[in-house]
Short mmCIF file of C-alpha atoms in Angstrom, two decimals:
data_model
loop_
_atom_site.label_atom_id
_atom_site.label_comp_id
_atom_site.label_asym_id
_atom_site.label_seq_id
_atom_site.Cartn_x
_atom_site.Cartn_y
_atom_site.Cartn_z
CA UNK A 1 -107.39 5.72 -200.86
CA UNK A 2 -110.44 4.02 -200.30
CA UNK A 3 -112.94 6.62 -199.46
CA UNK A 4 -111.57 8.38 -202.51
CA UNK A 5 -112.65 5.66 -204.97
CA UNK A 6 -116.02 5.75 -202.86
CA UNK A 7 -116.07 9.73 -203.69
CA UNK A 8 -115.21 9.14 -207.46
CA UNK A 9 -117.99 6.78 -207.94
CA UNK A 10 -120.78 8.62 -205.83
CA UNK A 11 -119.81 11.37 -208.25
CA UNK A 12 -120.13 9.38 -211.10
CA UNK A 13 -123.14 7.55 -210.05
CA UNK A 14 -124.43 11.41 -209.42
CA UNK A 15 -123.59 12.60 -213.13
CA UNK A 16 -125.16 9.41 -214.31
CA UNK A 17 -128.41 10.09 -212.26
CA UNK A 18 -127.96 13.59 -214.02
CA UNK A 19 -128.21 12.84 -217.48
CA UNK A 20 -130.65 10.04 -217.57
CA UNK A 21 -133.28 10.80 -215.00
CA UNK A 22 -133.19 14.32 -214.23
CA UNK A 23 -132.49 15.70 -217.57
CA UNK A 24 -136.27 14.39 -218.45
CA UNK A 25 -137.83 16.36 -216.00
CA UNK A 26 -138.48 19.45 -216.32
CA UNK A 27 -138.18 22.29 -214.07
CA UNK A 28 -136.26 22.10 -210.19
CA UNK A 29 -139.53 22.16 -208.52
CA UNK A 30 -140.49 18.92 -210.46
CA UNK A 31 -137.20 17.68 -209.81
CA UNK A 32 -136.94 17.99 -205.73
CA UNK A 33 -140.09 16.15 -205.73
CA UNK A 34 -138.96 13.46 -208.16
CA UNK A 35 -136.01 13.19 -205.71
CA UNK A 36 -138.03 13.84 -202.58
CA UNK A 37 -140.00 10.30 -204.01
CA UNK A 38 -137.01 8.08 -204.23
CA UNK A 39 -136.67 8.73 -200.20
CA UNK A 40 -138.06 5.62 -197.93
CA UNK A 41 -140.55 7.44 -195.47
CA UNK A 42 -139.50 5.21 -192.62
CA UNK A 43 -135.67 4.69 -193.37
CA UNK A 44 -134.91 7.98 -194.92
CA UNK A 45 -132.48 6.18 -197.49
CA UNK A 46 -133.07 6.79 -201.09
CA UNK A 47 -133.86 3.98 -203.77
CA UNK A 48 -133.17 3.97 -207.80
CA UNK A 49 -133.43 0.80 -209.26
CA UNK A 50 -131.55 1.73 -212.49
CA UNK A 51 -128.76 3.31 -210.56
CA UNK A 52 -128.54 0.74 -208.02
CA UNK A 53 -128.00 -1.94 -210.86
CA UNK A 54 -125.16 0.31 -212.73
CA UNK A 55 -123.36 1.49 -209.21
CA UNK A 56 -123.82 -0.30 -205.70
CA UNK A 57 -127.22 0.33 -203.74
CA UNK A 58 -125.53 2.73 -200.80
CA UNK A 59 -123.39 4.65 -203.83
CA UNK A 60 -126.65 4.79 -205.62
CA UNK A 61 -128.10 6.34 -202.16
CA UNK A 62 -125.32 8.99 -201.47
CA UNK A 63 -125.61 10.07 -205.22
CA UNK A 64 -129.56 10.75 -204.73
CA UNK A 65 -129.21 12.17 -201.43
CA UNK A 66 -126.70 14.47 -202.69
CA UNK A 67 -128.50 15.74 -205.64
CA UNK A 68 -131.59 16.28 -203.74
CA UNK A 69 -129.35 18.61 -201.45
CA UNK A 70 -128.28 20.36 -204.65
CA UNK A 71 -131.53 20.89 -206.13
CA UNK A 72 -133.16 21.64 -202.77
CA UNK A 73 -130.34 24.91 -201.61
CA UNK A 74 -130.54 25.88 -205.90
CA UNK A 75 -133.95 26.52 -205.34
CA UNK A 76 -134.76 27.54 -202.05
CA UNK A 77 -132.05 30.79 -203.54
CA UNK A 78 -134.44 31.53 -206.00
CA UNK A 79 -136.33 34.64 -205.97
CA UNK A 80 -140.29 34.61 -205.34
CA UNK A 81 -140.61 35.47 -208.77
CA UNK A 82 -138.60 32.96 -209.94
CA UNK A 83 -140.21 30.37 -208.13
CA UNK A 84 -143.58 31.33 -209.01
CA UNK A 85 -142.48 30.44 -212.36
CA UNK A 86 -141.02 26.98 -211.13
CA UNK A 87 -144.38 26.11 -209.40
CA UNK A 88 -146.36 27.58 -212.43
CA UNK A 89 -144.35 25.00 -214.70
CA UNK A 90 -144.91 21.80 -212.52
CA UNK A 91 -148.59 22.83 -212.34
CA UNK A 92 -148.90 22.87 -216.01
CA UNK A 93 -147.05 19.99 -216.37
CA UNK A 94 -149.38 18.04 -214.50
CA UNK A 95 -152.34 16.30 -215.81
CA UNK A 96 -154.44 17.56 -213.90
CA UNK A 97 -156.88 20.94 -213.55
CA UNK A 98 -154.55 23.30 -212.58
CA UNK A 99 -156.97 25.02 -210.20
CA UNK A 100 -157.53 21.75 -207.95
CA UNK A 101 -153.71 20.93 -208.38
CA UNK A 102 -153.24 24.08 -206.65
CA UNK A 103 -156.06 23.81 -203.69
CA UNK A 104 -154.77 20.10 -203.60
CA UNK A 105 -151.00 21.41 -203.04
CA UNK A 106 -152.47 24.93 -200.31
CA UNK A 107 -153.95 22.40 -198.52
CA UNK A 108 -151.93 19.55 -198.12
CA UNK A 109 -148.77 21.21 -198.53
CA UNK A 110 -146.93 18.28 -200.23
CA UNK A 111 -144.11 20.16 -200.65
CA UNK A 112 -142.68 19.93 -196.72
CA UNK A 113 -142.22 16.47 -197.53
CA UNK A 114 -139.70 17.48 -200.03
CA UNK A 115 -137.20 18.62 -198.04
CA UNK A 116 -133.52 17.06 -197.58
CA UNK A 117 -132.88 16.03 -193.93
CA UNK A 118 -130.31 18.20 -191.99
CA UNK A 119 -130.93 21.15 -194.15
CA UNK A 120 -130.70 25.00 -192.79
CA UNK A 121 -133.69 25.24 -190.44
CA UNK A 122 -133.75 29.24 -191.81
CA UNK A 123 -133.83 28.09 -195.46
CA UNK A 124 -136.02 25.27 -195.14
CA UNK A 125 -138.60 27.79 -193.72
CA UNK A 126 -137.60 29.94 -195.95
CA UNK A 127 -138.42 27.74 -198.91
CA UNK A 128 -141.74 26.32 -197.44
CA UNK A 129 -142.87 29.95 -197.14
CA UNK A 130 -142.15 31.36 -200.71
CA UNK A 131 -143.74 27.88 -202.04
CA UNK A 132 -146.80 28.96 -199.90
CA UNK A 133 -146.64 32.35 -201.48
CA UNK A 134 -146.36 31.20 -204.86
CA UNK A 135 -149.13 29.17 -204.89
CA UNK A 136 -151.45 32.02 -203.37
CA UNK A 137 -149.77 34.45 -206.25
CA UNK A 138 -150.81 31.77 -208.82
CA UNK A 139 -154.52 31.43 -207.08
CA UNK A 140 -154.68 35.02 -207.55
CA UNK A 141 -153.56 35.11 -211.33
CA UNK A 142 -156.06 32.34 -211.77
CA UNK A 143 -159.09 33.91 -210.21
CA UNK A 144 -158.20 37.36 -212.24
CA UNK A 145 -157.92 35.63 -215.91
CA UNK A 146 -161.38 33.51 -214.70
CA UNK A 147 -163.25 37.01 -214.10
CA UNK A 148 -161.60 38.32 -217.55
CA UNK A 149 -162.99 35.54 -219.40
CA UNK A 150 -166.07 35.96 -218.21
CA UNK A 151 -166.33 39.36 -218.45
CA UNK A 152 -165.30 39.29 -222.21
CA UNK B 1 -155.64 58.65 -145.99
CA UNK B 2 -158.34 56.66 -147.86
CA UNK B 3 -157.11 58.72 -151.12
CA UNK B 4 -153.55 57.09 -151.04
CA UNK B 5 -155.30 53.90 -149.91
CA UNK B 6 -157.43 53.91 -152.95
CA UNK B 7 -154.02 54.88 -155.04
CA UNK B 8 -152.24 51.67 -153.65
CA UNK B 9 -155.28 49.80 -154.56
CA UNK B 10 -155.33 51.31 -157.68
CA UNK B 11 -151.58 50.28 -158.28
CA UNK B 12 -151.40 47.07 -157.40
CA UNK B 13 -154.64 46.10 -159.52
CA UNK B 14 -152.98 47.48 -162.38
CA UNK B 15 -150.05 45.92 -161.95
CA UNK B 16 -151.64 42.35 -161.84
CA UNK B 17 -153.60 43.44 -165.09
CA UNK B 18 -150.16 44.13 -166.69
CA UNK B 19 -149.04 41.25 -165.53
CA UNK B 20 -151.87 39.16 -166.75
CA UNK B 21 -151.64 41.37 -170.16
CA UNK B 22 -147.51 40.24 -170.49
CA UNK B 23 -148.39 36.56 -169.83
CA UNK B 24 -150.93 36.62 -172.60
CA UNK B 25 -148.96 38.38 -175.20
CA UNK B 26 -146.21 35.86 -174.43
CA UNK B 27 -148.51 33.09 -174.72
CA UNK B 28 -149.91 34.59 -177.87
CA UNK B 29 -146.14 35.01 -179.38
CA UNK B 30 -145.51 31.23 -178.78
CA UNK B 31 -148.57 30.38 -180.74
CA UNK B 32 -147.85 32.59 -183.26
CA UNK B 33 -144.25 31.08 -183.99
CA UNK B 34 -144.90 27.31 -184.06
CA UNK B 35 -142.11 24.89 -184.16
CA UNK B 36 -140.60 24.09 -187.73
CA UNK B 37 -141.27 20.82 -186.77
CA UNK B 38 -139.08 17.71 -187.90
CA UNK B 39 -136.90 20.31 -189.90
CA UNK B 40 -135.48 22.10 -187.02
CA UNK B 41 -132.61 19.70 -185.34
CA UNK B 42 -129.45 20.93 -182.99
CA UNK B 43 -127.78 24.09 -184.88
CA UNK B 44 -124.33 23.73 -185.73
CA UNK B 45 -123.43 26.77 -187.69
CA UNK B 46 -124.99 29.93 -189.55
CA UNK B 47 -127.22 30.46 -191.78
CA UNK B 48 -125.43 31.03 -195.22
CA UNK B 49 -125.39 34.70 -195.64
CA UNK B 50 -126.99 34.98 -199.35
CA UNK B 51 -130.13 33.37 -197.72
CA UNK B 52 -130.37 36.16 -194.73
CA UNK B 53 -130.01 38.76 -196.93
CA UNK B 54 -133.08 37.06 -199.17
CA UNK B 55 -135.32 37.16 -196.16
CA UNK B 56 -134.20 40.72 -195.37
CA UNK B 57 -134.41 41.79 -199.11
CA UNK B 58 -136.94 44.27 -200.34
CA UNK B 59 -136.56 42.91 -204.08
CA UNK B 60 -139.11 40.59 -203.37
CA UNK B 61 -141.71 42.36 -201.74
CA UNK B 62 -141.45 44.76 -204.19
CA UNK B 63 -142.42 41.98 -206.76
CA UNK B 64 -145.38 41.08 -204.29
CA UNK B 65 -146.24 44.95 -204.37
CA UNK B 66 -146.44 45.32 -207.86
CA UNK B 67 -149.21 42.18 -208.11
CA UNK B 68 -151.46 44.72 -206.35
CA UNK B 69 -153.12 42.10 -204.06
CA UNK B 70 -153.76 43.07 -200.56
CA UNK B 71 -154.45 39.30 -199.36
CA UNK B 72 -151.04 38.51 -200.96
CA UNK B 73 -149.26 41.38 -199.04
CA UNK B 74 -150.02 40.44 -196.34
CA UNK B 75 -149.53 36.95 -196.20
CA UNK B 76 -146.18 37.96 -197.43
CA UNK B 77 -145.43 40.35 -194.15
CA UNK B 78 -146.55 37.29 -191.97
CA UNK B 79 -144.24 34.57 -193.84
CA UNK B 80 -141.23 36.81 -193.70
CA UNK B 81 -141.34 37.72 -189.79
CA UNK B 82 -141.90 34.15 -189.39
CA UNK B 83 -139.02 33.31 -191.56
CA UNK B 84 -136.84 36.05 -190.31
CA UNK B 85 -137.43 35.04 -186.27
CA UNK B 86 -136.41 31.49 -187.15
CA UNK B 87 -133.58 32.68 -187.94
CA UNK B 88 -133.06 35.38 -184.95
CA UNK B 89 -134.31 31.97 -182.77
CA UNK B 90 -131.12 30.02 -184.39
CA UNK B 91 -128.60 33.08 -184.16
CA UNK B 92 -129.27 33.33 -180.42
CA UNK B 93 -128.81 29.43 -180.04
CA UNK B 94 -125.99 29.49 -181.93
CA UNK B 95 -124.25 32.16 -179.75
CA UNK B 96 -125.41 30.58 -176.84
CA UNK B 97 -123.87 26.75 -177.44
CA UNK B 98 -120.73 28.91 -178.43
CA UNK B 99 -120.70 30.59 -175.12
CA UNK B 100 -122.00 27.50 -173.44
CA UNK B 101 -118.68 25.71 -175.01
CA UNK B 102 -116.74 28.25 -174.24
CA UNK B 103 -117.21 28.02 -170.37
CA UNK B 104 -117.34 24.71 -170.49
CA UNK B 105 -113.54 25.16 -171.94
CA UNK B 106 -112.54 27.83 -169.48
CA UNK B 107 -113.76 25.38 -166.07
CA UNK B 108 -111.10 23.31 -167.65
CA UNK B 109 -108.59 25.75 -167.97
CA UNK B 110 -105.80 26.80 -165.05
CA UNK B 111 -104.68 29.88 -166.38
CA UNK B 112 -107.23 32.19 -167.63
CA UNK B 113 -106.78 35.59 -169.02
CA UNK B 114 -109.13 37.80 -167.28
CA UNK B 115 -109.18 40.56 -169.91
CA UNK B 116 -110.10 38.42 -173.05
CA UNK B 117 -112.84 36.89 -170.61
CA UNK B 118 -114.29 39.73 -169.98
CA UNK B 119 -113.97 40.58 -173.56
CA UNK B 120 -115.77 37.26 -174.36
CA UNK B 121 -118.62 38.11 -172.21
CA UNK B 122 -119.14 41.24 -173.53
CA UNK B 123 -119.21 40.33 -176.91
CA UNK B 124 -121.66 37.66 -175.79
CA UNK B 125 -124.23 40.47 -174.00
CA UNK B 126 -124.12 42.46 -177.44
CA UNK B 127 -124.76 39.78 -179.41
CA UNK B 128 -127.73 38.33 -177.43
CA UNK B 129 -128.67 42.30 -176.50
CA UNK B 130 -128.72 42.71 -180.61
CA UNK B 131 -130.64 39.80 -181.17
CA UNK B 132 -133.39 40.70 -178.78
CA UNK B 133 -133.82 44.49 -180.22
CA UNK B 134 -133.71 42.47 -183.78
CA UNK B 135 -136.87 40.28 -182.73
CA UNK B 136 -138.94 43.42 -180.90
CA UNK B 137 -138.10 45.85 -184.36
CA UNK B 138 -139.07 42.51 -186.51
CA UNK B 139 -142.43 41.68 -184.70
CA UNK B 140 -143.13 45.35 -184.79
CA UNK B 141 -141.80 46.69 -188.52
CA UNK B 142 -141.55 43.13 -189.81
CA UNK B 143 -137.88 42.53 -191.93
CA UNK B 144 -138.53 44.05 -195.30
CA UNK B 145 -139.53 47.56 -193.51
CA UNK B 146 -136.48 48.32 -191.53
CA UNK B 147 -133.61 49.74 -194.01
CA UNK B 148 -130.02 48.34 -193.32
CA UNK B 149 -131.44 45.71 -191.23
CA UNK B 150 -130.54 43.23 -193.81
CA UNK B 151 -126.62 44.74 -193.67
CA UNK B 152 -126.66 44.64 -189.71
CA UNK B 153 -127.90 41.23 -189.64
CA UNK B 154 -125.48 39.70 -192.29
CA UNK B 155 -122.70 41.64 -189.77
CA UNK B 156 -124.41 39.53 -186.92
CA UNK B 157 -124.19 36.06 -188.58
CA UNK B 158 -120.51 37.52 -189.35
CA UNK B 159 -119.79 37.66 -185.39
CA UNK B 160 -121.59 34.64 -184.66
CA UNK B 161 -119.36 32.93 -186.87
CA UNK B 162 -116.45 34.93 -185.53
CA UNK B 163 -117.09 34.30 -182.26
CA UNK B 164 -117.64 30.69 -183.07
CA UNK B 165 -114.19 30.33 -184.40
CA UNK B 166 -112.32 32.26 -181.60
CA UNK B 167 -113.77 30.34 -179.04
CA UNK B 168 -112.82 26.95 -180.70
CA UNK B 169 -109.58 28.15 -181.37
CA UNK B 170 -109.60 29.01 -177.23
CA UNK B 171 -110.93 25.47 -176.58
CA UNK B 172 -108.10 24.01 -178.45
CA UNK B 173 -105.43 26.05 -177.02
CA UNK B 174 -107.38 25.29 -173.53
CA UNK B 175 -106.84 21.54 -174.43
CA UNK B 176 -103.18 21.71 -175.87
CA UNK B 177 -102.72 23.19 -173.00
CA UNK B 178 -103.79 20.38 -170.85
CA UNK B 179 -102.35 17.66 -172.90
CA UNK B 180 -98.70 19.30 -172.03
CA UNK B 181 -99.26 19.05 -168.64
#
């Protein structure tokens, strides 16, 4: 009984998270990065002040973990073409120079840190691999656009 | 006499050369397949089949090919090969794990069905050989170039699930049998 009550509360916290914090973020990749950023690097626990204030800290942690995992599997299941669109949207939403963001992402590979724990190793590898490809494709497109701009 | 001695020395040198080449190739293979780092934990269940078909599907390749960039095409081939090899390693690990769990349970059981055990051994050998053949095929041609490999990979994945299920049922039956005694 207590477990099912806890489950319902986690579901409510999860819905709250979707409606408030995540609804204002455009694109699944940005949502994934945001959710990964709520996780402590040392403990692996998720924390969100607003959610923890409305629910309990452990409930908020579970809701964040659930959302992180769901967004991850959703984005990992996208085709390469769709993922290129996602990465493009993310890069465009940044205030930094597009080329600079792509270059830094290619060098530092920050998307590796965005993986939830205990996800399937093949899915994780496929996601990392597809983001790497998406970045290479965007860089290529950017290069072509620059050449066209110089030519005209 | 000198001719046959020369032949023997030649064969001996060739064997040494082959051994060195094989060792080098194995070492290179290990370097080509870096561990997936912190994300590679203990494998407990097979990869969801929709993701397996994504690894072997040609639709992403067609998109990449349409971009007309040889560099991106090469990167795609390398990356998909790596992911496919991770899947093979995961599948082999699952098969080995299922068999070792079954072997452990079988050692405790007092009334083993010989035919059933032979059948399990045959299934294990088929699956491990399939993984081995797939590894060579992927390394040689790449996952997206082998027609029918996706469906074969799917079936293999399903077989591993079935094998796990069958072994778990066997383990449970053995445990009940032991508990009843």
